[in-house]
mmCIF file of C-alpha atoms in Angstrom:
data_model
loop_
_atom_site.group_PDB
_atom_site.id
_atom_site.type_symbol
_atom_site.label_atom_id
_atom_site.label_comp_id
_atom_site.label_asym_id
_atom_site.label_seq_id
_atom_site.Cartn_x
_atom_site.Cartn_y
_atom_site.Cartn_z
ATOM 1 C CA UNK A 1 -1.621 -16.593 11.432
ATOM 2 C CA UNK A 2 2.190 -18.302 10.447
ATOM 3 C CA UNK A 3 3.698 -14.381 10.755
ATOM 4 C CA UNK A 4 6.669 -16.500 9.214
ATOM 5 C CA UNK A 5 5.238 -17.035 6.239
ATOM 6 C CA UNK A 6 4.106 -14.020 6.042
ATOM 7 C CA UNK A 7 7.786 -12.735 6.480
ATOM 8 C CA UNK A 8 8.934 -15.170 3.574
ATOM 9 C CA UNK A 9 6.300 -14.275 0.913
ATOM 10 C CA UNK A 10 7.140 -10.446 2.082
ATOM 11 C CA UNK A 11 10.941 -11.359 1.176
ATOM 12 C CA UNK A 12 10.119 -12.718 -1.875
ATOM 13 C CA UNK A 13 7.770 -9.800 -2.654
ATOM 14 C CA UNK A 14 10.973 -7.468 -1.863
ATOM 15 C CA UNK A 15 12.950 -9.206 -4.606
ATOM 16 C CA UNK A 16 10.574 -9.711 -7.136
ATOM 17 C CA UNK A 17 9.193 -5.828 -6.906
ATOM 18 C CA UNK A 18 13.453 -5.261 -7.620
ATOM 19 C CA UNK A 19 13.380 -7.397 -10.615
ATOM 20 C CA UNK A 20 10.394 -5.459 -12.189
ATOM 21 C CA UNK A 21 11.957 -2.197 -11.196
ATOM 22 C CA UNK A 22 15.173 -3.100 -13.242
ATOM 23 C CA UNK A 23 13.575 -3.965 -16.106
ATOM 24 C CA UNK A 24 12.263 -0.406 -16.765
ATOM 25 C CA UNK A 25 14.262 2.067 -19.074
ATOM 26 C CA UNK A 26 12.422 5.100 -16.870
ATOM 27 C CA UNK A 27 12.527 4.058 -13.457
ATOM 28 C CA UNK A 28 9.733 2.554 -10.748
ATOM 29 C CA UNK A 29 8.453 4.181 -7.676
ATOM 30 C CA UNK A 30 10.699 2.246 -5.327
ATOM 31 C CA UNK A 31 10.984 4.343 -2.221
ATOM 32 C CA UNK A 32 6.825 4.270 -1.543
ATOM 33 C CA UNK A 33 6.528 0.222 -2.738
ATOM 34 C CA UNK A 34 9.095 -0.524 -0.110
ATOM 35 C CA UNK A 35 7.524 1.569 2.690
ATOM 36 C CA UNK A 36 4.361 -0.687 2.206
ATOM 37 C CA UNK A 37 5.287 -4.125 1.369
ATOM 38 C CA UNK A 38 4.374 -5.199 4.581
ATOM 39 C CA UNK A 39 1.417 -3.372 4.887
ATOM 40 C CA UNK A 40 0.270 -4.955 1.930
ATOM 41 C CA UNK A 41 1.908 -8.473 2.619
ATOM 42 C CA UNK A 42 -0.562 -7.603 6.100
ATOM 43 C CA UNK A 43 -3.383 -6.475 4.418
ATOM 44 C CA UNK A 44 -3.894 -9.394 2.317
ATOM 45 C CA UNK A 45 -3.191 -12.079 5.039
ATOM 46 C CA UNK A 46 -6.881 -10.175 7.109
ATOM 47 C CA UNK A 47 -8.649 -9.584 4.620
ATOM 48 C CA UNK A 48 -11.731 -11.844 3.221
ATOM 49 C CA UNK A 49 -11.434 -12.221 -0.203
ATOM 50 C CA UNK A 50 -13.002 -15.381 -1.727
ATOM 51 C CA UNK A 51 -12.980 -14.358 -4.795
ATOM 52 C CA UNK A 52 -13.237 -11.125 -7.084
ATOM 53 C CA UNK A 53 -16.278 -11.971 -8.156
ATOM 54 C CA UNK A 54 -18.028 -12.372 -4.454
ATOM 55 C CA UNK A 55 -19.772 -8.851 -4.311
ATOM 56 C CA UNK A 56 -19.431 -9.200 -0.189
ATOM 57 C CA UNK A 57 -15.394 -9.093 -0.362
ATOM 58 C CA UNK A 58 -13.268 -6.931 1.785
ATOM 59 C CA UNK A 59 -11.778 -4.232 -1.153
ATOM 60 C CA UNK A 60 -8.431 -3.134 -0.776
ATOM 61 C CA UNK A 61 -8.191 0.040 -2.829
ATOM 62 C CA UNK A 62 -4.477 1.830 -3.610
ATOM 63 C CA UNK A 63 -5.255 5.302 -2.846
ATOM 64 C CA UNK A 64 -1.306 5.755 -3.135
ATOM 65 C CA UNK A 65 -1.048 4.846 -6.639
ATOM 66 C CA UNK A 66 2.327 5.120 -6.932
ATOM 67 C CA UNK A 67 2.677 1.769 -4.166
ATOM 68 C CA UNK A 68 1.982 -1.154 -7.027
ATOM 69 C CA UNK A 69 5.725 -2.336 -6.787
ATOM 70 C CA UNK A 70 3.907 -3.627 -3.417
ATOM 71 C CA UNK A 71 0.299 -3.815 -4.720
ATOM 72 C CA UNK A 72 1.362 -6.225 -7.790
ATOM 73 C CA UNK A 73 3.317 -8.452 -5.659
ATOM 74 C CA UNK A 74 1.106 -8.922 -2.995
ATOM 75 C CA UNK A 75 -1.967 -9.817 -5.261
ATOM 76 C CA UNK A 76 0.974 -12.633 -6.863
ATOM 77 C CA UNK A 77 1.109 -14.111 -3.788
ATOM 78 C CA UNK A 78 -2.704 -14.180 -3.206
ATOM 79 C CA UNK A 79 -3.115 -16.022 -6.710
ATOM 80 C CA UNK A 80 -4.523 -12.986 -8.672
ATOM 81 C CA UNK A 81 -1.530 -12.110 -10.266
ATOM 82 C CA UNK A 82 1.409 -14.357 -12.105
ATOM 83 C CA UNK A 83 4.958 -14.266 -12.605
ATOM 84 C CA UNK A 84 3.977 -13.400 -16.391
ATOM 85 C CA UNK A 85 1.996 -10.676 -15.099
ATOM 86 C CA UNK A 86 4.480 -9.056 -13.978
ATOM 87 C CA UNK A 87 7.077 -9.781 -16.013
ATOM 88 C CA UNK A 88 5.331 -7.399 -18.079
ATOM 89 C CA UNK A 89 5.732 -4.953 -16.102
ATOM 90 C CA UNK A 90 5.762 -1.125 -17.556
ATOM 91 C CA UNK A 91 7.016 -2.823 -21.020
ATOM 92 C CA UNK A 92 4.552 -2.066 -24.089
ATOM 93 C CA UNK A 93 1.292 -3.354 -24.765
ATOM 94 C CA UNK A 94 1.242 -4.271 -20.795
ATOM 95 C CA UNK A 95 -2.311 -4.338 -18.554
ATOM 96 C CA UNK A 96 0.266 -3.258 -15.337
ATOM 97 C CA UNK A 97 1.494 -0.024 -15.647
ATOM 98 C CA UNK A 98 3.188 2.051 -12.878
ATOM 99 C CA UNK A 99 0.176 3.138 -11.469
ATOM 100 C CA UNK A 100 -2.440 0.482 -11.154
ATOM 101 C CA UNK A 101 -5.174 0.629 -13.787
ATOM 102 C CA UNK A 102 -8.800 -1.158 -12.661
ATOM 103 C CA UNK A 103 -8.823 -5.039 -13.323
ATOM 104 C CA UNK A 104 -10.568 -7.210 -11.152
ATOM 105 C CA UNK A 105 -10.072 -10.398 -12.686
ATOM 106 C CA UNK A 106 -6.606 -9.891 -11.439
ATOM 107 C CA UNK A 107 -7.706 -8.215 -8.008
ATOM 108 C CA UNK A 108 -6.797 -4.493 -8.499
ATOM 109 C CA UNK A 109 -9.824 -2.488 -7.473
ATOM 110 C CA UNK A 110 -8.874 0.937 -8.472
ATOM 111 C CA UNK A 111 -7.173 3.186 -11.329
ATOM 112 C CA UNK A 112 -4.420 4.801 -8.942
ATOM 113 C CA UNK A 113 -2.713 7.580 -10.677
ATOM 114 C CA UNK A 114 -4.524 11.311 -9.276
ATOM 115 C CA UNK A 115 -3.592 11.222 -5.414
ATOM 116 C CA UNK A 116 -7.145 11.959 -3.752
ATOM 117 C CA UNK A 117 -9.356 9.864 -5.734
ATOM 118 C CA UNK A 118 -8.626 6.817 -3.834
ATOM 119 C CA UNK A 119 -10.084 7.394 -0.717
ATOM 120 C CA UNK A 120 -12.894 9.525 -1.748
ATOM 121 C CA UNK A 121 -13.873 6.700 -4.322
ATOM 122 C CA UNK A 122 -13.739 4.098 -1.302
ATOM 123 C CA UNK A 123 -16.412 7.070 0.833
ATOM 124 C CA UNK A 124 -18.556 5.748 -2.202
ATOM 125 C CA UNK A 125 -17.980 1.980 -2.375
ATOM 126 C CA UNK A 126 -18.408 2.065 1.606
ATOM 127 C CA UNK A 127 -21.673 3.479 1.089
ATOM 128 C CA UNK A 128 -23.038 1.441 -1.337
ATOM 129 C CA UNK A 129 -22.043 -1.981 0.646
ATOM 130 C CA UNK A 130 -23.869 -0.398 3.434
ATOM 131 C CA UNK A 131 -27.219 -0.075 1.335
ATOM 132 C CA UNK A 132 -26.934 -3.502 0.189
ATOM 133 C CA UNK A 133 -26.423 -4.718 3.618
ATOM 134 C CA UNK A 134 -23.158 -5.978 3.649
ATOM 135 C CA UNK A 135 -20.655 -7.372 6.024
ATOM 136 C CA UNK A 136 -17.490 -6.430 4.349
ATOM 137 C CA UNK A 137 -14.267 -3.561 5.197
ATOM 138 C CA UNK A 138 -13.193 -1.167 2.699
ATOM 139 C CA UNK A 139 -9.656 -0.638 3.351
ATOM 140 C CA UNK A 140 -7.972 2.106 2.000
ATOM 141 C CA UNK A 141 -4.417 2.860 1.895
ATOM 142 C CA UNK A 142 -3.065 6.332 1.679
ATOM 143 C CA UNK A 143 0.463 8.365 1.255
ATOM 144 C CA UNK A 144 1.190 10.637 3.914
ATOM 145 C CA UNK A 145 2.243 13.136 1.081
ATOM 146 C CA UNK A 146 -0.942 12.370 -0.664
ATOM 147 C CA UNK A 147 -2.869 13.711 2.056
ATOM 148 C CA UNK A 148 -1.692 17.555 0.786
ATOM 149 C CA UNK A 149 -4.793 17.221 -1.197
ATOM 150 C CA UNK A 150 -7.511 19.009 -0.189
ATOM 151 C CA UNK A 151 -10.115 15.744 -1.168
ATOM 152 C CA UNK A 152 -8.702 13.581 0.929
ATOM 153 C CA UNK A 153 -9.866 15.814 3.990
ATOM 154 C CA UNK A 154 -13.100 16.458 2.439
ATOM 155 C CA UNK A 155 -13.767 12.295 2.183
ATOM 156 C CA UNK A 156 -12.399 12.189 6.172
ATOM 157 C CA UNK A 157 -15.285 14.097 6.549
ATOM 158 C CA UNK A 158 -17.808 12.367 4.586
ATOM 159 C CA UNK A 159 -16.746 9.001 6.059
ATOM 160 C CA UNK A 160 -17.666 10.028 9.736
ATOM 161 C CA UNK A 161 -20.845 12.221 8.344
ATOM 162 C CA UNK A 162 -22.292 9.398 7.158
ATOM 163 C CA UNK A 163 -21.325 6.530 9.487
ATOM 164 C CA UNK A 164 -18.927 4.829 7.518
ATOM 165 C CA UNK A 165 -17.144 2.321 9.736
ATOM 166 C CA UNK A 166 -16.468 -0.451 7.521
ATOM 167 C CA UNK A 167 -13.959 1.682 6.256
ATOM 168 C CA UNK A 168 -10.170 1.526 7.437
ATOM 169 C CA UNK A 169 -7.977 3.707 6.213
ATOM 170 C CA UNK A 170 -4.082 2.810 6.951
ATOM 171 C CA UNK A 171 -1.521 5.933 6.391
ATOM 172 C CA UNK A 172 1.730 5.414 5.015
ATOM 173 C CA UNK A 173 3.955 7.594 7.037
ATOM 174 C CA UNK A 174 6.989 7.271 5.303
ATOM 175 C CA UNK A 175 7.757 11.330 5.343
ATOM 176 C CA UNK A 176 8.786 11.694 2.241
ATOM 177 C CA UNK A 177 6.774 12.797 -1.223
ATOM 178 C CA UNK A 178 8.424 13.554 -4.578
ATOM 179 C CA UNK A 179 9.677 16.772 -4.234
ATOM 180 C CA UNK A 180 11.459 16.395 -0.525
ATOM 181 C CA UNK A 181 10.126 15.692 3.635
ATOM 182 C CA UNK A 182 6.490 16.162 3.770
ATOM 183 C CA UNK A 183 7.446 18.011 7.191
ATOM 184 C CA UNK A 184 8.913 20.812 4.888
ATOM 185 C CA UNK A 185 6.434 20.667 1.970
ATOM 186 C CA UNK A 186 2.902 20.583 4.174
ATOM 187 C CA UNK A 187 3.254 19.456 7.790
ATOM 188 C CA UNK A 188 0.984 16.794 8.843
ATOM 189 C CA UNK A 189 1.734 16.666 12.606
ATOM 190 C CA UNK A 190 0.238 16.696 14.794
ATOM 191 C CA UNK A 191 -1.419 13.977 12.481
ATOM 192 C CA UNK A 192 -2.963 11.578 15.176
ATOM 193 C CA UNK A 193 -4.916 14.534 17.084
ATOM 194 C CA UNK A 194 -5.928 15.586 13.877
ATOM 195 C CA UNK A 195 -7.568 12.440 13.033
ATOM 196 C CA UNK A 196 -9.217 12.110 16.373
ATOM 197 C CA UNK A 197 -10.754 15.405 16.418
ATOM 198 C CA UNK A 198 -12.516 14.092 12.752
ATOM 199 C CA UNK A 199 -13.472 11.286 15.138
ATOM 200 C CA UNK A 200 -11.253 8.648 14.010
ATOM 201 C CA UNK A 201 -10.504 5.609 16.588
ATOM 202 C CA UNK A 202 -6.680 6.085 15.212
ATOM 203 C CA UNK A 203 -3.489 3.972 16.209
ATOM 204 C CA UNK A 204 -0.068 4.324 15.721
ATOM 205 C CA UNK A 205 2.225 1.096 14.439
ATOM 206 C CA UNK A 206 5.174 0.041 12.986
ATOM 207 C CA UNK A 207 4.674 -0.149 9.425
ATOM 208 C CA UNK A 208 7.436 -2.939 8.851
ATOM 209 C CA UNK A 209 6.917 -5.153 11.450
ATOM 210 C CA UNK A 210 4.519 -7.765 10.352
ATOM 211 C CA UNK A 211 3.411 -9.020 13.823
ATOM 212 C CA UNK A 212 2.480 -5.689 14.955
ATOM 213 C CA UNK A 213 0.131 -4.893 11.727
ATOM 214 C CA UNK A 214 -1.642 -7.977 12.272
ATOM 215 C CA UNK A 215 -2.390 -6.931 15.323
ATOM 216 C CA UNK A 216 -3.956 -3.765 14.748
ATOM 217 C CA UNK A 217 -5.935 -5.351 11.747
ATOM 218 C CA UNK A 218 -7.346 -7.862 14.263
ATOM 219 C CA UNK A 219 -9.008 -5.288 16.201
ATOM 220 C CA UNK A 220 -12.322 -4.209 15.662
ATOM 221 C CA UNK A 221 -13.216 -1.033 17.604
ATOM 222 C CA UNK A 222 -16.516 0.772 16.579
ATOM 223 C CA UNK A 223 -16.836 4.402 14.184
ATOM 224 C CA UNK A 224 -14.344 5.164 11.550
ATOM 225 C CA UNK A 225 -10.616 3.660 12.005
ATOM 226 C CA UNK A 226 -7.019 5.008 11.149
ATOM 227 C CA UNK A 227 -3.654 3.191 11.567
ATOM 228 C CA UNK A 228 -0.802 5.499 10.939
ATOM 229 C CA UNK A 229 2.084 3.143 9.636
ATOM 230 C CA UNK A 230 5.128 5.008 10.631
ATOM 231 C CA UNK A 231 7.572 3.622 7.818
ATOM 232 C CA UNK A 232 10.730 4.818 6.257
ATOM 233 C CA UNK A 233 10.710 5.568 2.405
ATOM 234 C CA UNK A 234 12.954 2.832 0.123
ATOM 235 C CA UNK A 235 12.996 0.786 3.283
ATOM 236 C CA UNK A 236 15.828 -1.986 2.885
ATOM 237 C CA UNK A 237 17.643 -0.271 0.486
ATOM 238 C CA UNK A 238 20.615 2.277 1.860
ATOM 239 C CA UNK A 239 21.096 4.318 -1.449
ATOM 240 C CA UNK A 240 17.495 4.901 -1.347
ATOM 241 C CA UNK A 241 16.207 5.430 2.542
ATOM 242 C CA UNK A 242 14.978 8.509 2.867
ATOM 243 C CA UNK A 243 16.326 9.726 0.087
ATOM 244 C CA UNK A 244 13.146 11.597 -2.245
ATOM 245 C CA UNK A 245 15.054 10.326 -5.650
ATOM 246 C CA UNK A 246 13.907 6.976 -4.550
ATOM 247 C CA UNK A 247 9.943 8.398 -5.351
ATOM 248 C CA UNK A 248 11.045 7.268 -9.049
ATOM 249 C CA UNK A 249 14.399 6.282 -10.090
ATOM 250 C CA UNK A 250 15.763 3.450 -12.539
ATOM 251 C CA UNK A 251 18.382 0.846 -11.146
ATOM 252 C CA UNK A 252 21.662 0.116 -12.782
ATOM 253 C CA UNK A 253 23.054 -3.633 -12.452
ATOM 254 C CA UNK A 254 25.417 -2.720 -9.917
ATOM 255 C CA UNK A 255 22.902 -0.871 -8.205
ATOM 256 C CA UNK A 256 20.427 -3.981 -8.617
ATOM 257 C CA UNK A 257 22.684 -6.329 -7.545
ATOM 258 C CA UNK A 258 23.107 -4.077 -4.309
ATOM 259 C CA UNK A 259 19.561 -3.976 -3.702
ATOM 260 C CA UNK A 260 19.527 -7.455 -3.316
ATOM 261 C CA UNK A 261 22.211 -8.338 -1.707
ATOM 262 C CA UNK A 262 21.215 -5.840 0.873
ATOM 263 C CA UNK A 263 17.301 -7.301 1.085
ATOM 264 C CA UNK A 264 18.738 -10.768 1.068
ATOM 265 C CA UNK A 265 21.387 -9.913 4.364
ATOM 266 C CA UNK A 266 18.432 -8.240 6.349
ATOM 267 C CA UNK A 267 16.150 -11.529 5.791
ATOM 268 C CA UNK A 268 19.381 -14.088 6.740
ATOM 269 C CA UNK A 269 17.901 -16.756 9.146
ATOM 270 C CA UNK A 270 14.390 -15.289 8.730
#
């Protein structure tokens, strides 16, 4: 695995996700696309996907919906997406709105949009691969806030009831949500003991260091999985780390140009 490519195309994701952002009169969901870009610059680099149209690919499915600043540019450096594609981003008459809607011939998987319905619509796509006998993961990636939703538990449950371990879920612990800290709005923690008591195999990473997300992909322990990304919400970006108006907000030139500047001084030398 060159972890410094990976690093560059997760750069160049970074910038490109700020160019779409500023090109939208009502603001993007910065803050939770930058607390996954390299999840998702991770996700793509393990995952087997020939094509879209091999029914025995690994599916990535955007539970968080709100992510695609980090969905659309990691599927334009896998080749799915273009530059055009998303330079029609949230403008009208566009396929690639700011929550994802189903399009496989440019790899999205799922309509994101109700927090919930991602994970409990992988618990069926799970299933069905195992009926049809295949060898593929179902990987899953959730908000930390999304997980206030009472579904999401109920699918936790349905994965282990029914012996669903080609599924890996990854949590975005970035401890924010729209309206302020998750640890004020619905406490998760103790989150890990939680998941182990469902009878998760669950690990704990750093959710912006590349090399250490490939390395928790690579393993391959047996039952139901959860990696709990601890990540910090409009990551990069100091106007915006941890700072809930980053959930949606719309970027001024000067506060564009800051944005990058700032990106492009944390990846000097990368």
């Amino acid at each position: 695995m060159d972890i410094r490519k990976l690093k560059r195309d997760c750069y160049e994701m970074k910038l490109k996700a700020l160019d779409m952002a500023a090109t939208t009169s009502f603001g993007a969901h910065i803050g939770g696309g930058f607390s996954a870009m390299e999840i998702m610059t991770s996700l793509y680099a393990v995952s087997n996907i020939p094509s879209m149209q091999d029914e025995c690919r690994d599916r990535i499915i955007v539970s968080k919906g709100h992510g695609v600043l980090a969905l659309y540019t990691a599927l334009w450096k896998k080749g799915l997406m273009t530059e055009e594609d998303l330079n029609t981003f949230e403008t009208d008459g566009t396929q690639f709105h700011g929550h994802a809607h189903r399009n496989l011939e440019k790899g999205i998987e799922f309509s994101g949009g109700s927090l919930g319905l991602g994970i409990s619509y992988a618990v069926g796509v799970a299933k069905a691969c195992k009926l049809k006998g295949l060898d593929n993961k179902i990987y899953v990636l959730l908000g930390d806030g999304e997980m206030d939703e009472g579904i999401v538990w109920e699918s936790l449950m349905s994965i282990v009831q029914f012996g669903l371990d080609n599924i890996v879920l990854i949590i975005d612990r970035n401890g924010y949500q729209l309206d302020g800290p998750t640890s004020e709005i619905m406490n998760l923690s103790p989150l890990e003991s939680k998941l182990k008591s469902f009878g998760y195999t669950t690990d704990t990473v750093d959710g912006h260091s590349i090399e250490a997300l490939i390395e928790v992909f690579s393993k391959n322990p047996t039952g139901p999985r959860a990696i709990i990304a601890d990540t910090i919400k409009g990551n990069g970006i100091s106007f915006l780390i941890n700072n809930k108006i980053s959930h949606q907000c719309v970027l001024g030139k000067n506060k564009y140009e800051q944005a990058v500047n700032e990106i492009k001084e944390a990846y000097d030398g990368e």
